[in-house]
Amino acid sequence: MSAQKGSEKPASKTKKFGKGEREIPHHTQKAKKFYPAEDESKPKKVRKSIKPARPRPSLAPGSILILLAGRFRGKRVILLKHLPQGVLLVTGPYKANGVPLRRVNARYVIATSVKVDLKGIDEKVVEKVAEEGYFTREKKTDKVGEEAFFKQGEKPQKKEVSSARASDQKAVDKTLLTNIKKEPMLLEYLRSSFSLRAGDRPHEMKW
């Protein structure tokens, strides 16, 4: 009996006010008098599951791509490897057109029909570059003080590339350049930048 009484919900009372009636809830069912001043942020429920990115069939390793956005837009680069979530690992090579090893979103490239032979490239170097923490910036240990900030007439310090990155770039470019030089006019094709003029129809072009 005691268990049943504990499980029962407290009943509300009905009171008459003039001609009408009003239901008054039990004191345990009444709203709280105190509310937080700021709304508590609740995490948004995401029902959609993250699906693995499916690369386009034209984006095969070794194919030459045209970059459509970013610092090197209009440049032609060589696709080395597919990374997760639709990201591509590309290179210029750096000696050919100044584009270093970098990651590019697959949505902002145009795939061409021209391909470069990737034979002879050290796969260990490519795997090392494709790692998740390879492109993270190093944290600065020394902070700029007020005296250095207000100094005038001094040239700003140039960003120094780490020796490990430079050696990886040279290792990839060395084999790529030897394969590129075997094909006539391929080096000049990579050096040239892509641009559209008035009257050009990109949807009718053969890439």
Coordinates of C-alpha atoms in Angstrom, one line a residue:
M1 CA 0.0 0.0 0.0
S2 CA 2.8 2.4 0.9
A3 CA 4.5 1.7 -2.4
Q4 CA 1.3 2.5 -4.3
K5 CA 0.8 5.7 -2.4
G6 CA 4.4 6.9 -3.2
S7 CA 3.9 6.2 -6.9
E8 CA 0.6 8.1 -7.1
K9 CA 0.9 11.7 -8.5
P10 CA -0.4 14.5 -6.3
A11 CA -3.9 15.5 -7.4
S12 CA -4.7 19.1 -8.4
K13 CA -7.6 21.0 -6.8
T14 CA -10.5 22.7 -8.5
K15 CA -11.7 26.0 -7.0
K16 CA -14.7 28.1 -7.9
F17 CA -14.1 31.8 -8.8
G18 CA -17.5 33.4 -9.3
K19 CA -19.3 31.5 -12.1
G20 CA -16.2 29.7 -13.4
E21 CA -13.9 27.1 -12.1
R22 CA -10.1 27.0 -12.1
E23 CA -7.8 24.0 -11.6
I24 CA -4.9 24.8 -9.2
P25 CA -2.0 22.4 -9.4
H26 CA -0.3 20.8 -6.4
H27 CA 2.6 22.8 -4.9
T28 CA 5.0 20.1 -6.2
Q29 CA 3.8 20.7 -9.8
K30 CA 4.1 24.5 -9.7
A31 CA 6.7 26.3 -11.9
K32 CA 10.0 27.3 -10.4
K33 CA 10.4 30.8 -9.1
F34 CA 14.1 31.0 -10.0
Y35 CA 15.5 30.9 -13.6
P36 CA 19.1 31.3 -14.7
A37 CA 19.9 34.8 -16.2
E38 CA 21.5 33.3 -19.3
D39 CA 20.1 30.5 -21.4
E40 CA 22.0 27.2 -21.0
S41 CA 23.5 26.1 -24.3
K42 CA 22.5 22.6 -25.2
P43 CA 24.4 20.7 -27.9
K44 CA 22.6 20.4 -31.1
K45 CA 21.5 16.9 -32.0
V46 CA 22.9 15.8 -35.4
R47 CA 21.0 12.9 -36.9
K48 CA 23.0 12.8 -40.1
S49 CA 26.0 10.5 -40.0
I50 CA 29.2 11.6 -41.6
K51 CA 29.6 9.7 -44.9
P52 CA 33.1 9.1 -46.4
A53 CA 33.8 11.3 -49.4
R54 CA 33.6 9.7 -52.8
P55 CA 36.3 11.2 -55.2
R56 CA 35.3 11.9 -58.8
P57 CA 36.6 9.4 -61.3
S58 CA 38.5 12.1 -63.1
L59 CA 40.6 12.8 -59.9
A60 CA 43.0 10.0 -60.3
P61 CA 46.5 10.2 -58.8
G62 CA 48.9 11.7 -61.3
S63 CA 46.4 13.8 -63.1
I64 CA 47.0 17.6 -63.6
L65 CA 44.5 19.8 -61.9
I66 CA 43.7 23.5 -62.2
L67 CA 43.2 25.4 -58.9
L68 CA 40.1 27.6 -58.8
A69 CA 40.5 29.3 -55.3
G70 CA 43.1 30.2 -52.8
R71 CA 46.5 31.8 -53.1
F72 CA 47.6 29.8 -56.1
R73 CA 44.3 30.0 -58.1
G74 CA 44.9 29.5 -61.8
K75 CA 47.9 27.3 -61.3
R76 CA 48.3 23.8 -62.6
V77 CA 49.3 21.2 -60.1
I78 CA 49.8 17.4 -59.9
L79 CA 47.5 15.2 -57.7
L80 CA 49.5 12.9 -55.5
K81 CA 47.0 11.3 -53.1
H82 CA 43.4 11.4 -51.8
L83 CA 43.1 12.4 -48.2
P84 CA 39.9 11.9 -46.0
Q85 CA 36.9 14.1 -46.3
G86 CA 37.4 15.2 -49.9
V87 CA 40.8 16.8 -49.5
L88 CA 43.6 16.3 -52.1
L89 CA 47.4 16.3 -51.7
V90 CA 48.9 18.2 -54.6
T91 CA 52.3 19.8 -55.6
G92 CA 53.4 22.1 -58.4
P93 CA 56.2 20.9 -58.5
Y94 CA 57.7 23.9 -56.6
K95 CA 60.5 24.3 -59.0
A96 CA 58.2 24.4 -62.0
N97 CA 55.5 26.9 -60.9
G98 CA 56.1 27.7 -57.2
V99 CA 53.3 25.7 -55.7
P100 CA 54.6 23.6 -52.7
L101 CA 53.1 20.5 -51.2
R102 CA 49.7 21.5 -49.9
R103 CA 46.1 20.3 -49.3
V104 CA 43.3 21.4 -51.5
N105 CA 39.5 20.9 -51.4
A106 CA 38.3 18.7 -54.2
R107 CA 35.4 21.0 -55.0
Y108 CA 37.7 23.9 -56.0
V109 CA 39.7 22.1 -58.8
I110 CA 39.2 21.2 -62.4
A111 CA 40.6 17.9 -63.5
T112 CA 42.3 17.8 -66.9
S113 CA 42.9 14.8 -69.2
V114 CA 46.7 15.2 -68.9
K115 CA 48.5 12.8 -66.5
V116 CA 52.0 12.6 -65.1
D117 CA 53.7 9.3 -64.4
L118 CA 54.2 9.0 -60.6
K119 CA 56.7 6.1 -60.8
G120 CA 59.8 6.5 -58.6
I121 CA 58.2 8.7 -56.0
D122 CA 59.1 7.7 -52.4
E123 CA 55.8 6.5 -50.9
K124 CA 57.2 6.9 -47.4
V125 CA 57.6 10.7 -48.0
V126 CA 54.1 10.9 -49.4
E127 CA 52.6 9.1 -46.4
K128 CA 54.5 11.3 -44.1
V129 CA 53.2 14.5 -45.8
A130 CA 49.6 13.0 -45.8
E131 CA 49.6 12.7 -42.0
E132 CA 47.1 14.8 -40.1
G133 CA 49.6 17.0 -38.1
Y134 CA 52.0 17.7 -40.9
F135 CA 50.6 21.0 -41.9
T136 CA 49.9 22.4 -38.4
R137 CA 51.6 25.6 -37.6
E138 CA 54.2 25.7 -34.9
K139 CA 53.4 27.8 -31.9
K140 CA 55.6 30.9 -31.3
T141 CA 57.5 30.8 -28.1
D142 CA 58.8 34.4 -28.1
K143 CA 56.1 37.1 -28.0
V144 CA 56.7 40.5 -29.6
G145 CA 57.2 43.2 -27.0
E146 CA 56.1 46.8 -27.1
E147 CA 59.6 48.1 -28.0
A148 CA 59.8 45.8 -31.0
F149 CA 56.2 46.6 -32.1
F150 CA 56.8 50.3 -32.2
K151 CA 60.2 50.2 -33.9
Q152 CA 60.0 51.8 -37.4
G153 CA 62.2 51.4 -40.5
E154 CA 63.1 47.8 -39.8
K155 CA 62.2 45.0 -42.2
P156 CA 59.8 42.3 -40.9
Q157 CA 61.3 38.9 -40.4
K158 CA 60.6 36.4 -43.2
K159 CA 58.9 33.1 -42.5
E160 CA 61.5 30.4 -42.5
V161 CA 60.4 27.0 -43.9
S162 CA 61.5 24.0 -41.7
S163 CA 64.3 21.9 -43.1
A164 CA 62.2 18.7 -42.9
R165 CA 59.5 20.2 -45.2
A166 CA 62.1 21.5 -47.6
S167 CA 63.8 18.1 -47.8
D168 CA 60.4 16.4 -48.4
Q169 CA 59.6 18.9 -51.2
K170 CA 62.9 18.2 -52.9
A171 CA 62.5 14.5 -52.6
V172 CA 59.0 14.6 -54.3
D173 CA 60.0 17.2 -57.0
K174 CA 63.2 15.4 -58.0
T175 CA 61.4 12.3 -59.4
L176 CA 58.5 14.3 -60.7
L177 CA 60.6 16.7 -62.8
T178 CA 62.5 13.8 -64.4
N179 CA 59.2 12.2 -65.4
I180 CA 57.8 15.6 -66.6
K181 CA 60.9 16.3 -68.8
K182 CA 60.4 13.1 -70.7
E183 CA 57.1 14.5 -72.2
P184 CA 57.4 17.3 -74.7
M185 CA 55.9 20.7 -73.7
L186 CA 54.6 19.3 -70.4
L187 CA 56.9 21.5 -68.2
E188 CA 55.8 24.6 -70.1
Y189 CA 52.1 23.5 -69.7
L190 CA 52.6 23.3 -65.9
R191 CA 54.3 26.7 -65.8
S192 CA 51.5 28.5 -67.6
S193 CA 48.5 29.8 -65.6
F194 CA 44.9 29.3 -66.5
S195 CA 42.5 32.2 -67.0
L196 CA 39.2 32.9 -68.8
R197 CA 38.6 35.8 -71.2
A198 CA 35.5 37.5 -72.4
G199 CA 33.5 35.1 -74.6
D200 CA 35.1 31.9 -73.3
R201 CA 32.7 29.1 -72.5
P202 CA 34.2 26.8 -69.9
H203 CA 31.3 24.3 -70.1
E204 CA 32.2 23.6 -73.8
M205 CA 35.9 23.3 -73.3
K206 CA 37.7 20.0 -73.4
W207 CA 40.0 19.7 -70.4

